[in-house]
C-alpha atoms as a PDB file:
ATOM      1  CA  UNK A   1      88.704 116.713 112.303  1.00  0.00           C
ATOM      2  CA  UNK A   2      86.189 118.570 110.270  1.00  0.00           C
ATOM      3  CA  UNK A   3      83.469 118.545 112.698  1.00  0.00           C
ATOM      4  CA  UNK A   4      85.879 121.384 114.658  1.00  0.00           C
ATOM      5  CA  UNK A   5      86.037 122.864 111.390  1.00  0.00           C
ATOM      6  CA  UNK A   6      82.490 123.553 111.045  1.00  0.00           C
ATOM      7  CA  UNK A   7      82.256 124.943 115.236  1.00  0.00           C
ATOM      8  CA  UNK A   8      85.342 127.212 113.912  1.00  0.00           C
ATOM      9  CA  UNK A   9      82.730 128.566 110.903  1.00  0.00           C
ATOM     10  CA  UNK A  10      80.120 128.952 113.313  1.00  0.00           C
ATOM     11  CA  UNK A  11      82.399 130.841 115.750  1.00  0.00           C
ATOM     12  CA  UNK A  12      83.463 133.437 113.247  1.00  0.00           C
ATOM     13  CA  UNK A  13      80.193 134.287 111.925  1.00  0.00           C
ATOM     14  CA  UNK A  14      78.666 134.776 115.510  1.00  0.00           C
ATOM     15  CA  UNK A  15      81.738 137.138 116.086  1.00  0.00           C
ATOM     16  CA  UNK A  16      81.580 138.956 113.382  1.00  0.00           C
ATOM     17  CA  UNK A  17      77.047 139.364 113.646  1.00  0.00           C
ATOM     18  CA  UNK A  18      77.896 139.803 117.450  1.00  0.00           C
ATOM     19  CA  UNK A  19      75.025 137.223 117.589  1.00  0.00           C
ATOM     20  CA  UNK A  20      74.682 133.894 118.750  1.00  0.00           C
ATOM     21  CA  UNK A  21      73.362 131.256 116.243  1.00  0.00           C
ATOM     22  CA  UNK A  22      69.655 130.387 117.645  1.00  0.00           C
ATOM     23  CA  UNK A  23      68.801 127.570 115.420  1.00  0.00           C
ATOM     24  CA  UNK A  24      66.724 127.597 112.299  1.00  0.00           C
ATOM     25  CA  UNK A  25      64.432 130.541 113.119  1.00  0.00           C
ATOM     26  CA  UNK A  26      64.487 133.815 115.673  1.00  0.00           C
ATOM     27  CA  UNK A  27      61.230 134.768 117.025  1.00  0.00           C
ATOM     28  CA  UNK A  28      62.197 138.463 116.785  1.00  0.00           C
ATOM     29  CA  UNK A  29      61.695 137.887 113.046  1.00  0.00           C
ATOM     30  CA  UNK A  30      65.521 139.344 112.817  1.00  0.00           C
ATOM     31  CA  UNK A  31      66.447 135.949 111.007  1.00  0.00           C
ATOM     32  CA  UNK A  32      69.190 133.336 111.608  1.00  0.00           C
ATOM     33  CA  UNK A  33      73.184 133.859 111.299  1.00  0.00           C
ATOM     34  CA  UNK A  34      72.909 132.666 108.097  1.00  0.00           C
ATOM     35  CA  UNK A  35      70.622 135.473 107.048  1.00  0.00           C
ATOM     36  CA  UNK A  36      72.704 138.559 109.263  1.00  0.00           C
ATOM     37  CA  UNK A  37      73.837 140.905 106.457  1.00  0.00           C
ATOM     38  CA  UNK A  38      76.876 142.474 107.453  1.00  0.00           C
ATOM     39  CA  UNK A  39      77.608 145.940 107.920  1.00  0.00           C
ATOM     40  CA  UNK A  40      81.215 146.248 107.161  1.00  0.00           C
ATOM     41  CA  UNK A  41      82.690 146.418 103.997  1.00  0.00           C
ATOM     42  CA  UNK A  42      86.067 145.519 104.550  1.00  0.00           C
ATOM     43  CA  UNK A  43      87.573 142.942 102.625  1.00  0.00           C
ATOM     44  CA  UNK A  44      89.111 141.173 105.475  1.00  0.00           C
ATOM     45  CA  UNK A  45      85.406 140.741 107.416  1.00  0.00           C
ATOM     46  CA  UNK A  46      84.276 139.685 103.996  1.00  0.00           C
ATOM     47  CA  UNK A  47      86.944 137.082 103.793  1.00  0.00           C
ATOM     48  CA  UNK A  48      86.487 135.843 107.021  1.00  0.00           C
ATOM     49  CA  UNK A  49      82.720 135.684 106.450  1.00  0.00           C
ATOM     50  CA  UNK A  50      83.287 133.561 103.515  1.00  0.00           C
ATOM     51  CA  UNK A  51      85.545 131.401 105.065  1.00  0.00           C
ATOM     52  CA  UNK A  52      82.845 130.790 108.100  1.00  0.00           C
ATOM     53  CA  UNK A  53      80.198 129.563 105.323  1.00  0.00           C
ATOM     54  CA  UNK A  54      83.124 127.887 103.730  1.00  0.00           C
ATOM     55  CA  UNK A  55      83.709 125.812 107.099  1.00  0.00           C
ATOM     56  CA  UNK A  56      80.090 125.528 107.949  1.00  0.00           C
ATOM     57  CA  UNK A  57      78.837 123.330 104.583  1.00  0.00           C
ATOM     58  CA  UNK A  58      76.237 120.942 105.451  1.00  0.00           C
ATOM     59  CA  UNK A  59      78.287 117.927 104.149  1.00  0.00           C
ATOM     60  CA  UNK A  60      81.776 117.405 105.579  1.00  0.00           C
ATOM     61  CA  UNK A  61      83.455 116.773 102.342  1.00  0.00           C
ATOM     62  CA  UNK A  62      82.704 120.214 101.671  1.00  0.00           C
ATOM     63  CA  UNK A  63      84.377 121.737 104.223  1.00  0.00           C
ATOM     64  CA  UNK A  64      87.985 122.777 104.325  1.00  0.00           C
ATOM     65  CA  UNK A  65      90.778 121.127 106.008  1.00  0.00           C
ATOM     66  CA  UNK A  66      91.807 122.988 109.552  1.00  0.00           C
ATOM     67  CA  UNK A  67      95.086 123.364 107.722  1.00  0.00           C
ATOM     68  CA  UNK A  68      93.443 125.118 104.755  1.00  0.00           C
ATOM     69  CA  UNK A  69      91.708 127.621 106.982  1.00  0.00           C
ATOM     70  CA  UNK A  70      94.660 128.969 108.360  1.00  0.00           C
ATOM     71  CA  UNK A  71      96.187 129.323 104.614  1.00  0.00           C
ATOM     72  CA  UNK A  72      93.497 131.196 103.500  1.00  0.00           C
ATOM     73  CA  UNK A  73      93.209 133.467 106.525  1.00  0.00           C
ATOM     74  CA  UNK A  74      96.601 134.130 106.080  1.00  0.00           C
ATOM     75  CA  UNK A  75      96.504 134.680 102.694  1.00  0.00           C
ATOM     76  CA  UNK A  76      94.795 136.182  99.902  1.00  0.00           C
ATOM     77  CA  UNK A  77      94.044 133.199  97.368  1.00  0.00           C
ATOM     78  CA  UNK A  78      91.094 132.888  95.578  1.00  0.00           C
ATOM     79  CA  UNK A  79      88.115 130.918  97.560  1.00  0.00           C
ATOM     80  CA  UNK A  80      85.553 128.305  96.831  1.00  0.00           C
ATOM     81  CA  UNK A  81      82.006 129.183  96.243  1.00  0.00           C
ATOM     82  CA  UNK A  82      80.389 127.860  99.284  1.00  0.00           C
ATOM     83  CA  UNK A  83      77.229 125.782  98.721  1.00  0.00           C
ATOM     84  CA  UNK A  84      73.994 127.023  99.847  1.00  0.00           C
ATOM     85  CA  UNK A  85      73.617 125.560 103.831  1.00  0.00           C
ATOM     86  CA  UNK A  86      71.325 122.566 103.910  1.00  0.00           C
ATOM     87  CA  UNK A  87      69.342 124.294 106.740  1.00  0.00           C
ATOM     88  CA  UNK A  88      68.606 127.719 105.227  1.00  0.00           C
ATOM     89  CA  UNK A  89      65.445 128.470 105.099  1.00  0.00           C
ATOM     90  CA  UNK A  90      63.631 130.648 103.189  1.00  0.00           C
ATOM     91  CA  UNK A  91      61.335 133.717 104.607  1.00  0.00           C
ATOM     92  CA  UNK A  92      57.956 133.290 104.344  1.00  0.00           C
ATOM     93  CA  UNK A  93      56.274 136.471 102.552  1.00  0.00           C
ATOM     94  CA  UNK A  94      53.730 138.010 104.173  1.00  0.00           C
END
């Protein structure tokens, strides 16, 4: 089902931030998940990053199969471009 798919995206990037996703905003003016800019450089965190955005599209159709996730975590294969989320927003400029 594809709706575990996208709780699996969300999963990995709040390991990987070490943060929980608090909606569209944080008060602390820190940002959302979506924002977090990680600190690591290693290609493996990257991959799994980009496999969390991967699994948490807006649409379903977007998202990978469960089956596909575990290919491409075990593997090295080139990966989709994932769409911008339908609930980023933008920072407001002060």
């Amino acid at each position: 089902m594809k709706s575990d798919v996208f709780s699996f995206g969300i999963l990995v990037m709040e390991v990987i931030t070490g943060r929980k996703n608090k909606g569209f905003s944080d008060p602390s003016n820190n940002g959302n998940l979506f924002e977090h800019e990680a600190q690591a450089h290693n290609p493996e965190v990257l991959r799994c990053i980009h496999i969390g955005l991967l699994c948490a599209q807006y649409h379903p159709d977007d998202r990978p199969s469960t089956a596909s996730v575990v290919i491409k975590l075990g593997s090295e294969t080139a990966l989709a471009q994932p769409k911008q989320p339908g609930f980023f927003m933008e920072k407001e400029s002060h």
